[in-house]
CSV table of C-alpha atoms and ligand atoms in Angstrom, one decimal:
chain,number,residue,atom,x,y,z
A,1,UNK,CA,-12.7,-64.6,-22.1
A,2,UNK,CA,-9.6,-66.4,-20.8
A,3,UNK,CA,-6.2,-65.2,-20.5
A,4,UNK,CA,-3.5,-67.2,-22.2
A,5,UNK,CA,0.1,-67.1,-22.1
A,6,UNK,CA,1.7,-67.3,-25.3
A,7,UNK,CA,5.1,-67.7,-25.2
A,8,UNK,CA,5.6,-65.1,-22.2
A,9,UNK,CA,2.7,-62.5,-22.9
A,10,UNK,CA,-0.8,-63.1,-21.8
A,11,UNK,CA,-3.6,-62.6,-24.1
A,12,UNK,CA,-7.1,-62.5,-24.4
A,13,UNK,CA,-8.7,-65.8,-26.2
A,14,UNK,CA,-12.4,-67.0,-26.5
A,15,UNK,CA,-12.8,-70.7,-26.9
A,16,UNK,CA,-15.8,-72.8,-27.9
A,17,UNK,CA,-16.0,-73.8,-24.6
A,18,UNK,CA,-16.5,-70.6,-22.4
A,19,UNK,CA,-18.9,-69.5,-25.5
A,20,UNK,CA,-20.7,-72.3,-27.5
A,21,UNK,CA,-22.5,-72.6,-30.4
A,22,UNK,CA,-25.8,-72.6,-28.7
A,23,UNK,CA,-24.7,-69.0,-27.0
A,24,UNK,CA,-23.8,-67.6,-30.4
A,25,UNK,CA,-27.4,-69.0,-32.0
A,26,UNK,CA,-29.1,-67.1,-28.9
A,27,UNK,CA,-27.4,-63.9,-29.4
A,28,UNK,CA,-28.1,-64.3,-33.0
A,29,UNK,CA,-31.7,-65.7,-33.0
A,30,UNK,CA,-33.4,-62.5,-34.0
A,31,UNK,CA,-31.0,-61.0,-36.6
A,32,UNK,CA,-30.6,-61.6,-40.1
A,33,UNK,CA,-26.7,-62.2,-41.2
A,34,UNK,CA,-26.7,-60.9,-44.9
A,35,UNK,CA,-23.2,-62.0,-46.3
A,36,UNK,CA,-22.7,-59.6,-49.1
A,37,UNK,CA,-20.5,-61.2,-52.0
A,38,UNK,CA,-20.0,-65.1,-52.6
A,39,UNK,CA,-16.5,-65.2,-53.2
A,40,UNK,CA,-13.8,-67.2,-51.3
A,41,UNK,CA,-14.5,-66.3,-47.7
A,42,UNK,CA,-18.4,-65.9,-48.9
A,43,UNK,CA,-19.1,-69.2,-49.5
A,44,UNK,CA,-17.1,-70.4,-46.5
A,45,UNK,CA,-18.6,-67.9,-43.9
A,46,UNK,CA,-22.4,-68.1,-45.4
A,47,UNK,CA,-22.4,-72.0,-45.6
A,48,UNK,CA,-20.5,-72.5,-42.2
A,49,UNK,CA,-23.5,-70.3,-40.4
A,50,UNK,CA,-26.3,-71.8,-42.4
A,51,UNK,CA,-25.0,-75.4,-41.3
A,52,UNK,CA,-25.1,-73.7,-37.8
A,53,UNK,CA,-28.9,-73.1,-37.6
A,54,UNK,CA,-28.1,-68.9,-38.3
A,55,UNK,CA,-30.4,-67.1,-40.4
A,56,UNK,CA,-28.0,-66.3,-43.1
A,57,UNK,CA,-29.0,-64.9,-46.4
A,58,UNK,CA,-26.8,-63.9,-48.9
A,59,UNK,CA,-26.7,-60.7,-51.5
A,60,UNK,CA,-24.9,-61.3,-54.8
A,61,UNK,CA,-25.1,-60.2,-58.2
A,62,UNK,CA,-28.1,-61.8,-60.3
A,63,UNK,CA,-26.6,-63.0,-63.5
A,64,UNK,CA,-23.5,-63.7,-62.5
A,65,UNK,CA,-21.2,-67.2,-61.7
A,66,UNK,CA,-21.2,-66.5,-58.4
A,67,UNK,CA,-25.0,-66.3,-58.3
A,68,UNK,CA,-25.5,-69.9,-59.6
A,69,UNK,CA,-23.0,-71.1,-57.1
A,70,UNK,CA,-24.9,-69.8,-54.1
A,71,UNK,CA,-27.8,-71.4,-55.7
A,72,UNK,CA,-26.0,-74.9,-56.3
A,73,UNK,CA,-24.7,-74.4,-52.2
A,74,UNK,CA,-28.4,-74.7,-51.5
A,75,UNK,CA,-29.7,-71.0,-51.2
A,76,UNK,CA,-32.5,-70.5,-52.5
A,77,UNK,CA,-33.6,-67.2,-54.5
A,78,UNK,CA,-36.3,-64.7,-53.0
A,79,UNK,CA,-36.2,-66.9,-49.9
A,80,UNK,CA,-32.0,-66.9,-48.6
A,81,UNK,CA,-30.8,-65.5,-51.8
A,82,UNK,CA,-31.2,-61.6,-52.9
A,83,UNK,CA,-29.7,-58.8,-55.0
A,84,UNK,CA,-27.2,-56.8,-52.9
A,85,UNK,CA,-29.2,-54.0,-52.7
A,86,UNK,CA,-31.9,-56.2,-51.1
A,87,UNK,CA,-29.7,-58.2,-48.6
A,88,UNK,CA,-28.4,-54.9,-47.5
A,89,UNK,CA,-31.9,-53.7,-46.5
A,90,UNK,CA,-33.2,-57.1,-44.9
A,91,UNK,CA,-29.9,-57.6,-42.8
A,92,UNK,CA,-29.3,-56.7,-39.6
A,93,UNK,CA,-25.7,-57.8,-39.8
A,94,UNK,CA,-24.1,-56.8,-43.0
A,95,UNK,CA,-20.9,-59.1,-43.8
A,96,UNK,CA,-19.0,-56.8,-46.6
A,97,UNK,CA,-17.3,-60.2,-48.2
A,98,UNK,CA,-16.5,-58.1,-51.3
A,99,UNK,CA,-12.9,-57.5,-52.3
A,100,UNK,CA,-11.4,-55.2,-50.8
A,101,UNK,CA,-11.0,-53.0,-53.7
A,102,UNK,CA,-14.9,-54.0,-54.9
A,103,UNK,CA,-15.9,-52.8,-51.2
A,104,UNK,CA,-14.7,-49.5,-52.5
A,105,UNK,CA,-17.4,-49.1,-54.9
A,106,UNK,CA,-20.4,-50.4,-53.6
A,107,UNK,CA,-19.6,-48.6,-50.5
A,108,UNK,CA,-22.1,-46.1,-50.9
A,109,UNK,CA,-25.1,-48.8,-51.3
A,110,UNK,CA,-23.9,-50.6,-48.1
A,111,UNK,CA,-24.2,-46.9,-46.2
A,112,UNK,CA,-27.3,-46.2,-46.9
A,113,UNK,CA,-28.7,-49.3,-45.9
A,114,UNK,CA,-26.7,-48.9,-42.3
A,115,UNK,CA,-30.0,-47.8,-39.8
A,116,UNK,CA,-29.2,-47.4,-36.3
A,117,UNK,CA,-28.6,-50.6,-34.6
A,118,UNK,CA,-27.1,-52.7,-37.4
A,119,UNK,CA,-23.5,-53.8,-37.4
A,120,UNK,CA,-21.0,-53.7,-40.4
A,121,UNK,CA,-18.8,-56.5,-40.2
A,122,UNK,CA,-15.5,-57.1,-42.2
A,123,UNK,CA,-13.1,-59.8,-42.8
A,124,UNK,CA,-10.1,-57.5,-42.4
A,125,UNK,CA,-9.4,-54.3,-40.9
A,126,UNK,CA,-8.1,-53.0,-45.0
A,127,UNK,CA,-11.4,-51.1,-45.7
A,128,UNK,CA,-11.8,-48.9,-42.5
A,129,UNK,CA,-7.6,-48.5,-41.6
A,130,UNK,CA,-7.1,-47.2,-44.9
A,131,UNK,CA,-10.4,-44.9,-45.1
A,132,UNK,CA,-8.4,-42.3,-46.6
A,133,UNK,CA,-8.3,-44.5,-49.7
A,134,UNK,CA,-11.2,-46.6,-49.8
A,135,UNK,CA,-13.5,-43.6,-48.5
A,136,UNK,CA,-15.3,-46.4,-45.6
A,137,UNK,CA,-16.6,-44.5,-42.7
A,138,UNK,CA,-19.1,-45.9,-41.4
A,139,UNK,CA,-22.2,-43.6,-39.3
A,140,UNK,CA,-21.5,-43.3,-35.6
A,141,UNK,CA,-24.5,-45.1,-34.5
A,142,UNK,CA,-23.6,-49.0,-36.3
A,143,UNK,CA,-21.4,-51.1,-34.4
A,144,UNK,CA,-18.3,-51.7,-36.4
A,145,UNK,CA,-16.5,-55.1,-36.0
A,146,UNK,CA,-14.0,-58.2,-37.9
A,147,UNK,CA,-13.5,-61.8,-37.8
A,148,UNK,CA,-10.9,-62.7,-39.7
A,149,UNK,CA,-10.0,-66.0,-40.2
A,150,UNK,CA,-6.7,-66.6,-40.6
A,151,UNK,CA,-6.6,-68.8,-44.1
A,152,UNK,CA,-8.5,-69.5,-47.2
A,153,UNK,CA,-12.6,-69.5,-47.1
A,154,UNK,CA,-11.9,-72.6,-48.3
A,155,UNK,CA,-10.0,-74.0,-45.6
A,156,UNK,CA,-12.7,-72.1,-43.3
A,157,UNK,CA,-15.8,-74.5,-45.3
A,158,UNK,CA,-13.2,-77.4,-45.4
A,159,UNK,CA,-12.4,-77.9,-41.5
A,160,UNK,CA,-15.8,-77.4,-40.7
A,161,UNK,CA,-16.6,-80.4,-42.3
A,162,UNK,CA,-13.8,-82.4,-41.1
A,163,UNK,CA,-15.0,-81.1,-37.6
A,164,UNK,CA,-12.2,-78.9,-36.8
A,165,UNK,CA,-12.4,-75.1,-36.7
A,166,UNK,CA,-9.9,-72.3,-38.5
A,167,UNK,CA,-8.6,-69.7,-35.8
A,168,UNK,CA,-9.4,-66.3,-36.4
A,169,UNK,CA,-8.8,-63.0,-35.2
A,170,UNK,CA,-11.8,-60.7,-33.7
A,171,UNK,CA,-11.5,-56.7,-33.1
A,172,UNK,CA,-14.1,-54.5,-32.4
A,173,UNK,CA,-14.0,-50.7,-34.3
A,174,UNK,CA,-17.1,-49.0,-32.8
A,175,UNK,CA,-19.6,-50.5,-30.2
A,176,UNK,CA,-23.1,-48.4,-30.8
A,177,UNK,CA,-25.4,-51.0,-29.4
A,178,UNK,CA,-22.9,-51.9,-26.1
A,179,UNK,CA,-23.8,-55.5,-27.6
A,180,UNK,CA,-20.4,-55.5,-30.3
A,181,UNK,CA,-18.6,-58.0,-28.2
A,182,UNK,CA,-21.4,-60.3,-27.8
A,183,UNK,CA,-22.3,-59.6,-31.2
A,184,UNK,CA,-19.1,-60.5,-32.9
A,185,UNK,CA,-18.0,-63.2,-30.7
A,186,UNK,CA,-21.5,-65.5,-31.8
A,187,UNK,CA,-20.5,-64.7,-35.5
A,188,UNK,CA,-17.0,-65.6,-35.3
A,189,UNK,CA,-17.7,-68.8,-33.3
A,190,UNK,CA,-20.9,-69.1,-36.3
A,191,UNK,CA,-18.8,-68.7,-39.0
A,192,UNK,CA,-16.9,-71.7,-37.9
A,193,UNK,CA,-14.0,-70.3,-36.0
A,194,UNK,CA,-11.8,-73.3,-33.6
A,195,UNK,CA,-11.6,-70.1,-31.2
A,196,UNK,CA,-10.7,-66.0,-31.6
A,197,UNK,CA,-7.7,-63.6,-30.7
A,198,UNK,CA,-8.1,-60.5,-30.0
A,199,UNK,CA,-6.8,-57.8,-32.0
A,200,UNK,CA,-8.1,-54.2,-33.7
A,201,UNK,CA,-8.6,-53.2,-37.4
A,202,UNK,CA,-4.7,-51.7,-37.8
A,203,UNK,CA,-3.0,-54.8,-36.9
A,204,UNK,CA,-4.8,-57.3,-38.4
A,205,UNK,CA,-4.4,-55.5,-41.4
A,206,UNK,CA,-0.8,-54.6,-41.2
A,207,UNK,CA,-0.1,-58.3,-39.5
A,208,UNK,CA,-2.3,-59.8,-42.5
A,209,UNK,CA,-0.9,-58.2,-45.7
A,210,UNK,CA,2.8,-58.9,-44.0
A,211,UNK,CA,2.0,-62.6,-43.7
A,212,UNK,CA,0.9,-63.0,-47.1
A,213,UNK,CA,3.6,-61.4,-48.8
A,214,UNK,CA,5.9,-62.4,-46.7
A,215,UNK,CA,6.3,-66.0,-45.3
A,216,UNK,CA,2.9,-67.0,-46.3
A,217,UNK,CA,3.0,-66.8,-49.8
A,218,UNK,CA,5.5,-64.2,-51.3
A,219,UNK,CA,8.6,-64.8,-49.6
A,220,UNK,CA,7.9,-68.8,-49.6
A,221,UNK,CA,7.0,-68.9,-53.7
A,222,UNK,CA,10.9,-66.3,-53.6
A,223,UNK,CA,12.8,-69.2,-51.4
A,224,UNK,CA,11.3,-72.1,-53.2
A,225,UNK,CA,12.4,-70.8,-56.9
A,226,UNK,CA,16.1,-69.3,-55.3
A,227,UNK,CA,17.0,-72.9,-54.4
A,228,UNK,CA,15.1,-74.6,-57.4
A,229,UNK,CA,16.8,-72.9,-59.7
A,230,UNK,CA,20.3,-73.1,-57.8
A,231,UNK,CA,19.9,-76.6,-57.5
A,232,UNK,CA,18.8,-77.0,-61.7
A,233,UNK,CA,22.3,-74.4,-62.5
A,234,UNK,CA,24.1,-77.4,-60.7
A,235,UNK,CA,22.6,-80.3,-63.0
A,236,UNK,CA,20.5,-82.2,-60.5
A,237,UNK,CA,16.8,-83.0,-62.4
A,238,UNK,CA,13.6,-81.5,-61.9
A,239,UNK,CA,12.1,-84.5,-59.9
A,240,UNK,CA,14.8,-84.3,-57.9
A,241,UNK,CA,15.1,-80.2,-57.3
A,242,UNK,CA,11.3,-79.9,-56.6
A,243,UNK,CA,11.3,-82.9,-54.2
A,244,UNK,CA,14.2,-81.3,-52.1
A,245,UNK,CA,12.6,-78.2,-52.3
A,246,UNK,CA,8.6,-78.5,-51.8
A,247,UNK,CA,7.4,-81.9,-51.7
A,248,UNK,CA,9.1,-83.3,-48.9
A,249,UNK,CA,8.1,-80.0,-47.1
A,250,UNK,CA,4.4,-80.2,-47.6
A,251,UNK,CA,4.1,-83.8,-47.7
A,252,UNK,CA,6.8,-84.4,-44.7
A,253,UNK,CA,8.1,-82.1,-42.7
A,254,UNK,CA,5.3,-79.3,-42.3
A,255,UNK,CA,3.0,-81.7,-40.6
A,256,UNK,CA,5.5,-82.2,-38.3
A,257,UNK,CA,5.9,-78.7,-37.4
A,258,UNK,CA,2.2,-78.0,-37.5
A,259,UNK,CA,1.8,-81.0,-35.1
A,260,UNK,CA,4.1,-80.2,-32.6
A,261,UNK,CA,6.8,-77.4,-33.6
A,262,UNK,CA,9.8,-77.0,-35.3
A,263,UNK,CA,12.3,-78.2,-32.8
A,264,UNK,CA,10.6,-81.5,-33.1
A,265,UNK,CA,10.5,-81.5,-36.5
A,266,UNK,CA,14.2,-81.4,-36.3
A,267,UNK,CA,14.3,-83.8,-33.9
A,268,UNK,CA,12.7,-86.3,-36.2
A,269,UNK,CA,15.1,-85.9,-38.9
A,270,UNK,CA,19.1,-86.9,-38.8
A,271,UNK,CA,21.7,-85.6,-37.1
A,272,UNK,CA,23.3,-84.4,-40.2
A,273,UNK,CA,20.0,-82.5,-41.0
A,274,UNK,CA,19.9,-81.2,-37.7
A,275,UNK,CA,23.4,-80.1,-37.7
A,276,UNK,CA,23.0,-78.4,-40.9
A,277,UNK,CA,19.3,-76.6,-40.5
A,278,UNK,CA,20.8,-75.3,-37.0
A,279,UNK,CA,23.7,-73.9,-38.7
A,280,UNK,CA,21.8,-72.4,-41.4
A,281,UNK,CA,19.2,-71.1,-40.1
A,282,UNK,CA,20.3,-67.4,-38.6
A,283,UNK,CA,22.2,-66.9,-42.0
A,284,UNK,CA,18.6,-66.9,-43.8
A,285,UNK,CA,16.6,-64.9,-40.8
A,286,UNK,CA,19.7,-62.0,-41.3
A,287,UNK,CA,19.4,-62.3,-45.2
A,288,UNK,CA,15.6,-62.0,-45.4
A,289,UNK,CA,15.1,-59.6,-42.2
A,290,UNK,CA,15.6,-56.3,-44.3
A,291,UNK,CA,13.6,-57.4,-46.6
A,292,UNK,CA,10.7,-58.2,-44.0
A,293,UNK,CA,11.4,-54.6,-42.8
A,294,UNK,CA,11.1,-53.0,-46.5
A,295,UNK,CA,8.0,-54.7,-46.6
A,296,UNK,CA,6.3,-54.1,-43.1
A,297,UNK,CA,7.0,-50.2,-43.9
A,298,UNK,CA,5.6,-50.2,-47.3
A,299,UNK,CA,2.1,-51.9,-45.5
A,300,UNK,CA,2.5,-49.5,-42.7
A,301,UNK,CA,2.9,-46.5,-45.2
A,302,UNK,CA,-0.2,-47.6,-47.4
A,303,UNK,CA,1.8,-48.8,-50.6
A,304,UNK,CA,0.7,-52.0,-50.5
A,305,UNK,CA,-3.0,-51.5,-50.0
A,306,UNK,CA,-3.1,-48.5,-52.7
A,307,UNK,CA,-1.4,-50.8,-54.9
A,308,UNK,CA,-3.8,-53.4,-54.4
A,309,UNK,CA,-7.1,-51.1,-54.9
A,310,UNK,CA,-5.1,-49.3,-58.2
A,311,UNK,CA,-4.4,-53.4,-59.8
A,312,UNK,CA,-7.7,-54.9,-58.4
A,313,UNK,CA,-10.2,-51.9,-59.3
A,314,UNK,CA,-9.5,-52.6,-63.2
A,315,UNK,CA,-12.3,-54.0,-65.1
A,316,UNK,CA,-9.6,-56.3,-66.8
A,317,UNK,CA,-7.8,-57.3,-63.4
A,318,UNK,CA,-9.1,-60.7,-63.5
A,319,UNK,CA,-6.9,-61.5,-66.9
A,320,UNK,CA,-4.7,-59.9,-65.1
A,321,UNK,CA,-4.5,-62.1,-62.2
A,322,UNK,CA,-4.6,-65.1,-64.5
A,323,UNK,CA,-2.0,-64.6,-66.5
A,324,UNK,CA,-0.1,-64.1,-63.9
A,325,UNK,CA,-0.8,-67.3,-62.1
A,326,UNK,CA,-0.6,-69.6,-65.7
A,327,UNK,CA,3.1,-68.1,-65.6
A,328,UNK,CA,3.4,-69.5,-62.0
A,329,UNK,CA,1.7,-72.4,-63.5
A,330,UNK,CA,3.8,-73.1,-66.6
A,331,UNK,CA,7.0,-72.5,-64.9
A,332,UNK,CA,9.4,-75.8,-64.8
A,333,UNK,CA,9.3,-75.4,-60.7
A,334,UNK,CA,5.6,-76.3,-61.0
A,335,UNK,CA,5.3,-78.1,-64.1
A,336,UNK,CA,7.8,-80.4,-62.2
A,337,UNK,CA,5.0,-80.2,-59.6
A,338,UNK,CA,2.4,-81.4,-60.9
A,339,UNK,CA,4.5,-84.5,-62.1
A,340,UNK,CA,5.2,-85.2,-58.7
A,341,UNK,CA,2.3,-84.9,-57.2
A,342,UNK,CA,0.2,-87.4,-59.6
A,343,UNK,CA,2.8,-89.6,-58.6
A,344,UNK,CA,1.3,-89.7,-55.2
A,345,UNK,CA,-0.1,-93.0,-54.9
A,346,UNK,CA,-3.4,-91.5,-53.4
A,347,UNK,CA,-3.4,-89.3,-56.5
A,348,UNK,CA,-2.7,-92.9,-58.9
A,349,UNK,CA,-6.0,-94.5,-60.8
A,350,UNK,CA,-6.5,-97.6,-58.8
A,351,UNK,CA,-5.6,-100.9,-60.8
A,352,UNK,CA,-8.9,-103.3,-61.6
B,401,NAI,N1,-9.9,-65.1,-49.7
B,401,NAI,C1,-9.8,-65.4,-48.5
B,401,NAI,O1,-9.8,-66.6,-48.1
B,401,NAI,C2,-9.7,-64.4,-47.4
B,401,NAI,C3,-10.2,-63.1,-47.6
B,401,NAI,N2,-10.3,-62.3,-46.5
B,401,NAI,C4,-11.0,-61.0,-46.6
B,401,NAI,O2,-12.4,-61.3,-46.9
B,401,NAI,C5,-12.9,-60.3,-47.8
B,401,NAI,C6,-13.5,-61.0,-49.0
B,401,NAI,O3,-12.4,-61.5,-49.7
B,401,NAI,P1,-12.6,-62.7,-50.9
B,401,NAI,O4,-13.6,-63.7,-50.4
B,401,NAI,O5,-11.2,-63.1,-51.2
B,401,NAI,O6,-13.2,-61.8,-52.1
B,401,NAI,P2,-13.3,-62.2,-53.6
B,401,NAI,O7,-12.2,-61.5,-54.3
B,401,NAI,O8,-13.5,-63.6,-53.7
B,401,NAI,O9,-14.6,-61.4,-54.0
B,401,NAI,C7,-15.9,-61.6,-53.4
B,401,NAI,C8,-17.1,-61.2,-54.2
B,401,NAI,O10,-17.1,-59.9,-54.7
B,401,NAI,C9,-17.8,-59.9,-55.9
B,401,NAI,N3,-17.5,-58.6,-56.5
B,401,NAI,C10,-16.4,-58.2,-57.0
B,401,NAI,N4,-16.5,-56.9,-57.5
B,401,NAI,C11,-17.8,-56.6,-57.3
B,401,NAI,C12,-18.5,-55.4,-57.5
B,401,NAI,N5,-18.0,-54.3,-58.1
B,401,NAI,N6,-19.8,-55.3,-57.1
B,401,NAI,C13,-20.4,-56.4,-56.5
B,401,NAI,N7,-19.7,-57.5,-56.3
B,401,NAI,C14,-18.4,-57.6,-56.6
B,401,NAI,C15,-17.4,-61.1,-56.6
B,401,NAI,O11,-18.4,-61.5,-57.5
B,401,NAI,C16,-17.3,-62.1,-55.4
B,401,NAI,O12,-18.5,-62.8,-55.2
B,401,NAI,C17,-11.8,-59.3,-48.1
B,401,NAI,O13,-11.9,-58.3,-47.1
B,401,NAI,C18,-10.5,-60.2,-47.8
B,401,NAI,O14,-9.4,-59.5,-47.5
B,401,NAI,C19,-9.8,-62.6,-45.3
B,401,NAI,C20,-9.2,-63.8,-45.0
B,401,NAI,C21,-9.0,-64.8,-46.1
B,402,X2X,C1,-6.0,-66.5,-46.7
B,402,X2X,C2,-5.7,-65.3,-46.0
B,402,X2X,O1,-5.8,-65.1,-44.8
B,402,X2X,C3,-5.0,-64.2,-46.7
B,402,X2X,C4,-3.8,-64.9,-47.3
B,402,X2X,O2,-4.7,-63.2,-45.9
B,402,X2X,C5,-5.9,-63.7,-47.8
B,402,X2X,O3,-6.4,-64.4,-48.6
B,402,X2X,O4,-6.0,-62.4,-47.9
B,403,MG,MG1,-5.2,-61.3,-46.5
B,404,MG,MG1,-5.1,-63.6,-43.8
């Protein structure tokens, strides 16, 4: 574990280099990883760790899409491919990669299968910080433990390839065996993680559903349309709004901050722009901040997460869902979108 200093506070971070993949196979070359659900972070985390030389087996529902697609990744049924229930017994590390509200109802299942000596691992600390909704408590003798990566499976399955690694966070809930630490660490560092942070189940959850209504994804899809459609109400075009307003962010500027910070994305772009962003700026952090604060109590009192498990534990949620993204969709910000980028010239049929 090394100590880093982030910004003026030490922490605790685990790197590939002070535990390597070939430690994490030996502390996991006599268990069986059962990744139970093959949805977004499913795929990612079951694929990652099979690539890996783990012995990863996944539980899903026969008969369903999901099903097929674990078949067309490569797993093969009766062999690394199983019925929940079945995973659940032949595991000795359950990976509950259900929805959080679909965890809620096979919950149950997944307990009874939980022996002494197995571990329950999570993708986010939702299930077991808001027990008194979802009803997870897990027996006293399992060791209890997240990684959570922090972005899409996809991204997770995605920078494996590419070579690089997601970071995640790690936390440990309940150490039965005195091996969680060892335990969790080889399956984060399996599952394709560039290297961990330490945290436990309450903040990564409260941290977690912040980010993703907040800057993440909320609050960024609530500044995009405020100055789309401010900039539309004043006459300038589409092309011309959604450029100003997302394109030449993603395409332009973010990579400049991922690479090396937002000062130096600045520092790349005019003085005017520079003179303007650093005048600006504190005007939107005091507009937005009471919002940020309305929302980190609402996750803190459990709004958010019963709010999620009432909408997501429909049996029509999924419609749901969709019809509220085709909105999204069909709007003129992102119909505008999609014009643009086809116009990418990567994204143009190359001329014969
Ligand atoms: N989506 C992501 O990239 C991220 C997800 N997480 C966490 O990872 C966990 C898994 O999330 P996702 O992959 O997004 O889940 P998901 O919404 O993609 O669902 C996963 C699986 O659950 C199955 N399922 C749904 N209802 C079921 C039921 N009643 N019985 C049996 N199977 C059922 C689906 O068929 C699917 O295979 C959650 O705790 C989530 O918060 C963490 C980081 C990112
Ligand atoms: C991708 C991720 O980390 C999120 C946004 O928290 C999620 O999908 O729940
Ligand atoms: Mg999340
Ligand atoms: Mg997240």
């Amino acid at each position: 574990m090394a100590q880093l200093n982030f910004g003026g506070t030490e922490e605790n971070v685990v790197t590939r280099d002070e535990f390597p993949l070939s430690k994490a196979q030996e502390v996991l070359k006599n268990e069986v990883v059962a990744v139970i659900g093959y949805g977004v972070q499913g795929p990612g985390q079951a694929l990652n760790q099979k690539d890996n030389g783990i012995n990863v087996i996944v539980g899903q529902r026969k008969n369903s899409k999901t099903w097929d697609k674990a078949v067309a990744d490569g797993f093969v049924p009766g062999e690394t491919l199983f019925e929940i229930e079945e995973a659940l017994e032949k595991g000795t590390i359950i990976c509950y990669l259900l929805s959080d509200a679909a965890q809620i109802e096979l919950w149950p299942t997944v307990k009874k299968h939980l022996t002494p000596g197995k571990a329950l691992y999570f993708s986010h600390g939702f299930g077991i910080t808001f027990n008194e909704q979802t009803g997870i408590v897990p027996p006293a003798d399992v060791d209890v433990f997240l990684v959570a990566p922090k972005g899409s499976g996809t991204s997770l399955r995605r920078m494996f390839l590419q070579g690089r690694g997601l970071n995640s966070s790690y936390a440990i809930f309940q150490d039965a065996t005195g091996k969680a630490f060892e335990r969790v660490i080889a399956l984060g560092i399996a599952v394709g993680s560039g290297y961990l942070f330490e945290t436990d189940f309450r903040k990564e959850v409260y941290s977690d559903l912040t980010g993703e209504r907040g800057t993440l994804m909320g609050c960024i899809q609530g500044i995009f349309a405020a100055q789309f459609e401010v900039l539309r109400a004043k006459g300038h075009s589409p092309s011309e709004a959604f450029n100003e307003t997302v394109e030449e962010l993603t395409q332009s500027l973010m990579p400049l901050v991922a690479e090396n910070g937002m000062d130096w994305m600045y520092a790349n772009c005019s003085t005017t722009a520079q003179r303007g962003a650093l005048d600006w700026w504190k005007k939107f952090r005091d507009a937005t901040k009471p919002v940020f604060e309305e929302l980190y109590d609402s996750v803190a009192t459990g709004k958010e997460s019963q709010r999620s498990i009432d909408s997501n534990s429909q049996p029509d949620y999924r419609e749901k869902l969709n019809e509220e993204l085709r909105e999204l969709r069909e709007s003129e910000l992102w119909q505008a979108g999609k014009t643009v980028r086809s116009l990418r010239p990567e994204n143009q049929e190359v001329e014969a």
